[in-house]
Amino acid sequence: MKEKEDVRFMRLAIKEGLKGLGRTSPNPPVGAVVVDPKSGEIIARGYHRQAGEPHAEVEALRRAGERARGATLYVTLEPCNHFGRTPPCTEAILAAGINRVVAGTRDPNPKARGGLEYLLSRGLEVRSGILEKECRYLTRFFLKKVLTGLPWVIIKVAASLDGRIATRTGDSKWITGDKARRFGHRLRNICDAILVGRNTVLADDPELTCRIPGGRNPIRIILDTRLSLSPDFKVFETARKVSTWIVCGKEADPEKEKVFQDLGVKVFRLPEKAGRIDLSSLLEVLARQNILSVLVEGGGEVHGSFLDEGLVDEVFFFVGSVVIGGREAPQAVAGMGPKRLSQALWLKNLKVRRLGDSFLFHGLSEQGLRILESNS
């Protein structure tokens, strides 16, 4: 009976944690629920809202007040046991009088882990590994940063049934339906940054913002090796309102750089690889800027480059119910591509979902799956 109850309440804790997804960097999103073990009543809920604010456990315990004494705390991530920007959650748990702590997964950060052992040594009953797969997926951005030092990379594609992202004249509005596009904006809402190449800016003049109620705008990153784009595009005109970065090569025109800087655009100069920005160097720079997740929404060449380099962790591939045709119509994924089919990206944990008149194929790369299944 207790097993079923633990699973039930951990699902509620995950639901709380999802509220902070995309807003807590460089911290992980975490959810917590305080439960009366006798009646099964939910006393309080909480989630980590953003870095520097109370962790999920503390928020839930404050709401529970005296009713937390003798209760069970469900939390998606092992309570921290160190002083950071906030005090240790383990001390707050002890002070609240909690009797039992159930954690979804252990903290991969060696500075913060050990909370469960500490609570056990102080007489509390502890348990971990409840819905661990789901809890690790919730914290996947943070997990990859801790384990590899790099951000989690998501590729998002909207293509026709024959793999085209526009007609031969560049017309692309709209290949997928309303529901699929709304889902795409939900991805923008949870990611720290969105990345496109110069060709996408030239073809679509996109704003690259999140257009859902209460959504947040990711940092907008444009790859433009030679700084050849005009500053007149929408993404640059709104740079003082929405954080916007250009990544160029080291030989790009310094006068053009100043033009963009005067608009409020942040310019990064990085090494090149085969005449293009070195994407591995780019991800290292983004990690140093506390960016834990990158949504790649570029055209075929940008998508192909990330795949060729083996830098993709997760794929959201939207397919509209249309066949475009045309040998000159741009394809969803270009680049060099693999020599053999066995070297192609085969999605793991594949899920297929219908969204109105479109379909979503969602899965992980082998690399992404390894991160989620790693022993931290």
Coordinates of C-alpha atoms in Angstrom, one line a residue, residues 6-18 21 28-32 74-78 102-108 127-144 371-373 376:
D6 CA 4.6 6.9 -2.6
V7 CA 4.2 6.8 -6.4
R8 CA 1.0 8.8 -6.2
F9 CA 2.5 11.6 -4.2
M10 CA 5.7 11.6 -6.1
R11 CA 3.7 12.3 -9.3
L12 CA 2.2 15.3 -7.6
A13 CA 5.7 16.5 -6.6
I14 CA 6.8 16.1 -10.3
K15 CA 3.8 18.2 -11.3
E16 CA 4.9 20.9 -8.9
G17 CA 8.5 20.7 -10.2
L18 CA 7.3 21.3 -13.8
L21 CA 11.1 24.2 -15.5
P28 CA 17.4 22.2 -11.2
P29 CA 13.6 22.4 -11.1
V30 CA 12.3 20.6 -8.0
G31 CA 8.9 19.9 -6.6
A32 CA 7.8 18.9 -3.1
Y74 CA 8.0 13.9 -1.0
V75 CA 10.6 15.7 -3.1
T76 CA 11.7 15.0 -6.7
L77 CA 15.4 15.5 -5.9
E78 CA 17.4 14.6 -2.8
V102 CA 10.9 10.2 0.0
A103 CA 13.1 11.4 -2.8
G104 CA 12.7 10.7 -6.5
T105 CA 16.4 10.7 -7.4
R106 CA 19.7 11.4 -5.8
D107 CA 21.5 14.7 -6.4
P108 CA 24.3 14.3 -9.0
R127 CA 13.7 6.4 0.7
S128 CA 14.8 7.2 -2.8
G129 CA 14.2 6.0 -6.4
I130 CA 10.5 6.6 -6.6
L131 CA 9.6 7.4 -10.2
E132 CA 13.3 8.0 -10.7
K133 CA 13.2 7.9 -14.5
E134 CA 10.6 10.7 -14.5
C135 CA 12.4 12.7 -11.9
R136 CA 15.7 12.5 -13.8
Y137 CA 13.9 13.6 -16.9
L138 CA 12.5 16.6 -15.0
T139 CA 16.1 17.6 -14.0
R140 CA 17.8 16.6 -17.3
F141 CA 19.1 20.1 -18.1
F142 CA 20.8 20.3 -14.7
L143 CA 21.9 16.7 -14.8
K144 CA 23.8 17.1 -18.1
I371 CA 22.8 11.0 -19.3
L372 CA 19.4 10.0 -17.8
E373 CA 20.5 6.5 -17.0
S376 CA 25.3 9.9 -10.4

